[in-house]
Amino acid sequence: MARDGLMVVGNHVIEAPYAWSCRRQEIELAFGHILADLEKDSKVRVFRAQFPEGRDTIFDDDAEGSESAFSINNSRPAFDTADFMRVGKTLVGQLSHVTNPAGVDYLRERLPEGYNIQIVEVKDETAMRIDATLCALRKQLLLYHPIKCTYQNLSSYDVFKGWEILPFPVMPKHRTEPPLFMTSAWLIMNVLSVTDGKVIIEENDTEFGEWLKARGMEPIYCPFRHVHSISGSFHCATVDLIRDDDDDEFVSTSAIGMATATTTAISATTNGHTNGHANLTNGFNGVNGTSGANGANGYSNGANDVQLNGADSNGI
């Protein structure tokens, strides 16, 4: 998913140093030519991911930070971009099975001047990416997963002072088709706000759509359930590199500006992931896509589909 690996903050484009070795080439395969063009622009700073040479110790039980409750230790920086969301000048994030404290420090060092990071506590033993846990729909309106978070905890952070903080209004229905693999029905929260009042949601989530309408927002229904099988939805499958009139007071989940996001960039990347989802789904046959030849090949083939069908430089 594009949103896992690329973060845009101001004029900085930051590639995530993935914890999973099978994903190391994903951004290069899908977006390498775009990043190479951006690096030629003197107004843009591109930070490519840095990975260790030799054996990766991030899953070792006896390395630094191995006492963590998560599967990764702190022996080298690791994070997924989707473990963060931007609120004005603050990046709100979580520690997880793919993001460690060293990764937070690594990210902090690459942010433009004036930005900071706030790590929030989430009750989730399986934590991995925050965009089905917190959902900032528009200015000063935050929805949260009622099992993983509490109002009392979220309202204690300065970044959310004065915000309306509500539990997600719909209990998602369990389903088995298409298969969800590493995700859950809570992908209903994984939406894409393209303006302060328009939100792209899955076409079957009509109850949530009616709630949005009652709040004065416009739901845009799109079929996307088969993409859920590759571990994400609209927010995960898009990355808008260019935006117009970004509002520092607005919210941009996963730190990608979306106040008036460039529509062509969003649709191009989404189309690429839709076309590539079959290969990526096959990748999960290799130990859920985290290891094994089939898993690695699935990610690589899917990324190639994104490059060929979606991430055309004309769409950015």
Coordinates of C-alpha atoms in Angstrom, one line a residue:
M1 CA 0.0 0.0 0.0
A2 CA 1.4 3.4 -1.0
R3 CA 0.4 5.1 2.2
D4 CA 2.5 2.7 4.3
G5 CA 5.7 3.7 2.7
L6 CA 5.6 7.4 1.7
M7 CA 5.1 10.5 3.9
V8 CA 4.8 14.1 2.7
V9 CA 5.2 16.8 5.2
G10 CA 5.6 20.3 3.8
N11 CA 8.2 20.0 1.1
H12 CA 9.7 16.9 2.6
V13 CA 9.0 13.4 1.1
I14 CA 10.1 10.7 3.5
E15 CA 10.3 7.0 2.6
A16 CA 9.6 4.6 5.5
P17 CA 12.3 2.2 6.6
Y18 CA 10.0 -0.8 6.6
A19 CA 10.4 -3.5 9.4
W20 CA 9.4 -6.2 6.9
S21 CA 12.3 -7.1 4.6
C22 CA 9.9 -8.3 1.9
R23 CA 8.7 -4.7 1.4
R24 CA 12.1 -3.0 1.0
Q25 CA 11.9 -2.6 -2.8
E26 CA 8.2 -1.7 -2.9
I27 CA 8.5 2.1 -3.1
E28 CA 11.4 1.9 -5.5
L29 CA 9.5 -0.4 -7.9
A30 CA 6.2 1.6 -7.7
F31 CA 7.4 5.2 -7.3
G32 CA 11.1 5.3 -7.8
H33 CA 10.9 7.3 -11.1
I34 CA 8.6 9.8 -9.5
L35 CA 10.9 10.3 -6.5
A36 CA 13.9 10.6 -8.9
D37 CA 12.1 13.5 -10.7
L38 CA 11.2 15.1 -7.4
E39 CA 14.8 15.0 -6.3
K40 CA 15.7 17.3 -9.2
D41 CA 13.4 20.0 -7.8
S42 CA 15.4 22.3 -5.6
K43 CA 12.3 23.1 -3.6
V44 CA 11.7 19.5 -2.6
R45 CA 13.7 17.3 -0.1
V46 CA 13.4 13.6 -0.7
F47 CA 14.6 11.2 2.1
R48 CA 15.0 7.6 0.8
A49 CA 14.8 4.8 3.3
Q50 CA 18.0 3.6 5.0
F51 CA 18.3 -0.1 5.7
P52 CA 21.1 -2.0 7.5
E53 CA 23.7 -3.8 5.5
G54 CA 24.0 -7.5 6.3
R55 CA 21.7 -9.4 8.5
D56 CA 18.7 -7.6 9.9
T57 CA 18.3 -8.0 13.7
I58 CA 15.0 -6.3 14.1
F59 CA 13.2 -9.5 15.0
D60 CA 16.0 -10.9 17.3
D61 CA 14.9 -11.8 20.8
D62 CA 18.2 -10.7 22.4
A63 CA 18.7 -7.3 20.7
E64 CA 18.0 -3.8 22.0
G65 CA 14.4 -3.2 22.8
S66 CA 13.5 -6.9 22.6
E67 CA 11.4 -6.6 25.8
S68 CA 8.8 -4.7 23.7
A69 CA 5.3 -6.1 23.7
F70 CA 5.5 -6.0 19.9
S71 CA 7.2 -8.4 17.5
I72 CA 10.0 -5.9 16.5
N73 CA 12.8 -4.7 18.8
N74 CA 14.6 -1.3 18.7
S75 CA 17.9 -2.4 17.1
R76 CA 17.3 -0.2 14.0
P77 CA 14.7 2.4 12.9
A78 CA 11.5 1.1 11.5
F79 CA 8.1 2.7 10.9
D80 CA 5.1 2.5 8.5
T81 CA 3.8 5.9 7.4
A82 CA 0.3 4.7 8.1
D83 CA 1.1 4.6 11.8
F84 CA 1.0 8.4 11.8
M85 CA -1.6 11.1 11.1
R86 CA -1.0 14.9 10.8
V87 CA -2.9 17.4 12.9
G88 CA -1.7 20.8 11.9
K89 CA 2.0 20.8 12.8
T90 CA 1.8 17.7 14.9
L91 CA 2.2 14.1 13.7
V92 CA 0.1 11.8 15.9
G93 CA 1.4 8.3 15.9
Q94 CA 1.6 4.9 17.7
L95 CA 4.1 2.3 18.4
S96 CA 3.2 -1.1 16.8
H97 CA 4.5 -4.3 15.3
V98 CA 6.0 -2.2 12.4
T99 CA 6.9 1.1 14.2
N100 CA 9.5 1.3 17.0
P101 CA 10.9 4.2 19.1
A102 CA 14.1 4.3 16.9
G103 CA 11.8 4.8 13.9
V104 CA 10.0 7.7 15.6
D105 CA 13.4 9.4 16.2
Y106 CA 14.4 8.7 12.6
L107 CA 11.2 10.4 11.4
R108 CA 11.6 13.3 13.8
E109 CA 15.1 14.1 12.4
R110 CA 13.6 14.3 8.9
L111 CA 10.6 16.6 9.5
P112 CA 10.6 20.2 8.4
E113 CA 11.3 22.8 11.0
G114 CA 8.3 23.5 13.2
Y115 CA 6.8 20.0 13.1
N116 CA 6.7 17.7 16.1
I117 CA 5.5 14.1 17.0
Q118 CA 3.0 13.0 19.6
I119 CA 2.8 9.3 20.3
V120 CA -0.5 8.2 21.7
E121 CA -1.3 5.1 23.8
V122 CA -3.6 2.6 22.1
K123 CA -5.0 -0.6 23.7
D124 CA -4.2 -3.0 20.8
E125 CA -1.9 -6.0 21.1
T126 CA -2.0 -6.4 17.3
A127 CA -1.3 -2.7 16.5
M128 CA -0.2 -2.1 13.0
R129 CA -1.1 1.2 11.3
I130 CA -3.3 3.8 12.9
D131 CA -5.8 4.5 10.1
A132 CA -8.4 2.0 11.3
T133 CA -8.0 3.2 14.9
L134 CA -8.2 7.0 14.5
C135 CA -10.1 8.8 11.8
A136 CA -9.9 12.6 11.4
L137 CA -12.8 13.5 9.1
R138 CA -12.5 17.3 9.0
K139 CA -11.4 20.2 11.1
Q140 CA -11.7 19.3 14.8
L141 CA -13.7 16.1 14.3
L142 CA -12.0 12.9 15.4
L143 CA -13.5 9.4 15.3
Y144 CA -11.9 6.6 17.3
H145 CA -12.1 2.8 17.6
P146 CA -14.2 2.3 20.8
I147 CA -12.3 -0.8 21.8
K148 CA -8.8 0.4 21.2
C149 CA -9.1 4.0 22.5
T150 CA -11.0 6.1 25.0
Y151 CA -12.3 9.6 25.0
Q152 CA -10.5 10.3 28.3
N153 CA -7.1 9.3 26.9
L154 CA -7.4 11.1 23.6
S155 CA -8.8 14.3 25.1
S156 CA -5.7 14.5 27.4
Y157 CA -3.4 15.3 24.5
D158 CA -2.9 18.9 23.7
V159 CA -3.1 18.3 20.0
F160 CA -6.8 17.4 20.4
K161 CA -7.8 20.2 22.7
G162 CA -11.1 21.7 21.6
W163 CA -11.8 18.8 19.3
E164 CA -15.1 16.9 19.1
I165 CA -13.9 13.3 19.8
L166 CA -16.5 10.6 19.1
P167 CA -16.5 6.8 19.1
F168 CA -17.0 5.5 15.6
P169 CA -20.8 5.6 15.1
V170 CA -21.2 2.2 13.3
M171 CA -20.4 -1.3 14.5
P172 CA -18.9 -3.0 11.4
K173 CA -20.5 -6.3 10.4
H174 CA -18.3 -9.4 10.3
R175 CA -17.8 -10.9 6.9
T176 CA -15.7 -13.6 5.2
E177 CA -15.9 -12.7 1.5
P178 CA -13.7 -11.3 0.1
P179 CA -11.2 -12.7 2.7
L180 CA -9.6 -10.1 5.0
F181 CA -6.4 -11.9 5.9
M182 CA -4.5 -9.5 8.1
T183 CA -7.3 -6.9 8.5
S184 CA -10.8 -6.7 10.0
A185 CA -14.2 -5.2 9.3
W186 CA -12.9 -2.1 11.0
L187 CA -11.5 -1.1 7.7
I188 CA -14.8 0.8 7.5
M189 CA -12.8 3.6 9.3
N190 CA -10.1 3.6 6.5
V191 CA -11.6 6.4 4.4
L192 CA -10.2 9.2 2.4
S193 CA -11.3 12.8 3.1
V194 CA -10.6 14.7 -0.1
T195 CA -12.0 18.1 1.2
D196 CA -13.3 19.4 4.5
G197 CA -16.7 17.9 3.6
K198 CA -16.3 15.1 1.1
V199 CA -15.3 11.6 2.2
I200 CA -14.7 8.6 0.0
I201 CA -16.1 5.4 1.6
E202 CA -16.9 1.8 0.5
E203 CA -20.1 1.5 -1.3
N204 CA -21.6 -1.0 1.2
D205 CA -21.0 1.2 4.2
T206 CA -24.3 3.0 3.7
E207 CA -25.1 3.3 7.4
F208 CA -21.9 5.3 7.9
G209 CA -22.7 7.3 4.8
E210 CA -26.1 8.4 6.3
W211 CA -24.2 9.4 9.5
L212 CA -21.9 11.6 7.4
K213 CA -24.9 13.2 5.7
A214 CA -26.5 14.0 9.0
R215 CA -23.2 15.8 9.9
G216 CA -23.4 17.9 6.8
M217 CA -20.7 15.9 4.9
E218 CA -21.0 14.2 1.5
P219 CA -20.1 10.5 1.3
I220 CA -18.7 9.4 -2.1
Y221 CA -19.4 5.7 -2.5
C222 CA -16.9 3.5 -4.3
P223 CA -16.6 -0.3 -4.6
F224 CA -13.4 -1.4 -2.9
R225 CA -14.0 -4.5 -0.9
H226 CA -11.6 -6.7 -2.9
V227 CA -8.8 -4.3 -2.1
H228 CA -9.4 -5.0 1.6
S229 CA -7.8 -8.4 1.0
I230 CA -4.4 -6.8 0.6
S231 CA -4.6 -5.1 4.0
G232 CA -6.1 -1.7 3.4
S233 CA -8.7 0.5 1.9
F234 CA -9.0 4.0 0.4
H235 CA -6.6 5.7 2.7
C236 CA -4.0 3.0 2.5
A237 CA -4.2 2.7 -1.3
T238 CA -3.6 6.4 -2.1
V239 CA -0.8 8.9 -1.6
D240 CA -1.2 12.4 -2.8
L241 CA 2.2 13.9 -3.4
I242 CA 1.0 17.3 -4.6
R243 CA -1.7 19.4 -2.9
D244 CA -3.1 22.9 -3.3
D245 CA -3.6 25.4 -0.5
D246 CA -2.7 22.9 2.3
D247 CA -4.2 24.2 5.5
D248 CA -2.0 23.7 8.6
E249 CA -5.1 23.7 10.8
F250 CA -6.7 20.9 8.8
V251 CA -6.0 17.2 9.4
S252 CA -4.1 15.0 7.1
T253 CA -4.1 11.3 8.2
S254 CA -0.8 9.6 7.7
A255 CA 0.8 13.0 7.2
I256 CA -0.1 13.3 3.5
G257 CA -1.8 16.7 2.9
M258 CA -5.4 16.3 1.7
A259 CA -7.1 19.6 2.4
T260 CA -7.6 20.1 -1.4
A261 CA -5.6 17.1 -2.6
T262 CA -4.8 16.8 -6.3
T263 CA -7.5 14.5 -7.6
T264 CA -5.4 13.1 -10.4
A265 CA -2.7 11.9 -8.0
I266 CA -5.3 10.2 -5.8
S267 CA -7.2 8.5 -8.6
A268 CA -4.0 7.4 -10.4
T269 CA -2.5 5.7 -7.4
T270 CA -5.8 4.1 -6.4
N271 CA -6.2 2.7 -9.9
G272 CA -2.8 1.2 -9.8
H273 CA -3.4 -0.6 -6.5
T274 CA -6.8 -1.9 -7.7
N275 CA -5.1 -3.4 -10.8
G276 CA -2.3 -4.8 -8.7
H277 CA -4.4 -6.3 -6.0
A278 CA -4.6 -9.8 -7.4
N279 CA -0.8 -10.2 -7.4
L280 CA -0.5 -8.8 -3.9
T281 CA -3.2 -11.1 -2.7
N282 CA -1.3 -14.0 -4.0
G283 CA 1.7 -12.8 -2.1
F284 CA -0.1 -13.4 1.2
N285 CA 0.1 -17.1 0.4
G286 CA 3.8 -16.9 1.5
V287 CA 3.3 -16.9 5.2
N288 CA 0.8 -14.0 5.1
G289 CA 3.0 -12.1 2.8
T290 CA 5.6 -11.3 5.4
S291 CA 8.2 -13.9 4.4
G292 CA 8.8 -16.7 1.9
A293 CA 9.3 -16.5 -1.8
N294 CA 5.6 -16.3 -2.7
G295 CA 5.0 -13.5 -0.2
A296 CA 8.0 -11.4 -1.5
N297 CA 7.1 -12.1 -5.1
G298 CA 3.5 -11.1 -4.4
Y299 CA 4.6 -7.7 -3.1
S300 CA 7.0 -7.1 -6.0
N301 CA 4.5 -8.1 -8.7
G302 CA 1.8 -5.9 -7.1
A303 CA 4.2 -3.0 -6.9
N304 CA 5.0 -3.4 -10.6
D305 CA 1.3 -3.3 -11.4
V306 CA 1.1 0.0 -9.5
Q307 CA 4.0 1.5 -11.4
L308 CA 2.7 0.5 -14.8
N309 CA -1.0 1.2 -14.3
G310 CA -1.2 3.8 -11.7
A311 CA 1.8 5.8 -10.7
D312 CA 2.3 7.6 -14.0
S313 CA 4.2 10.9 -13.6
N314 CA 1.4 12.6 -15.6
G315 CA -1.0 11.7 -12.8
I316 CA 1.1 13.6 -10.3

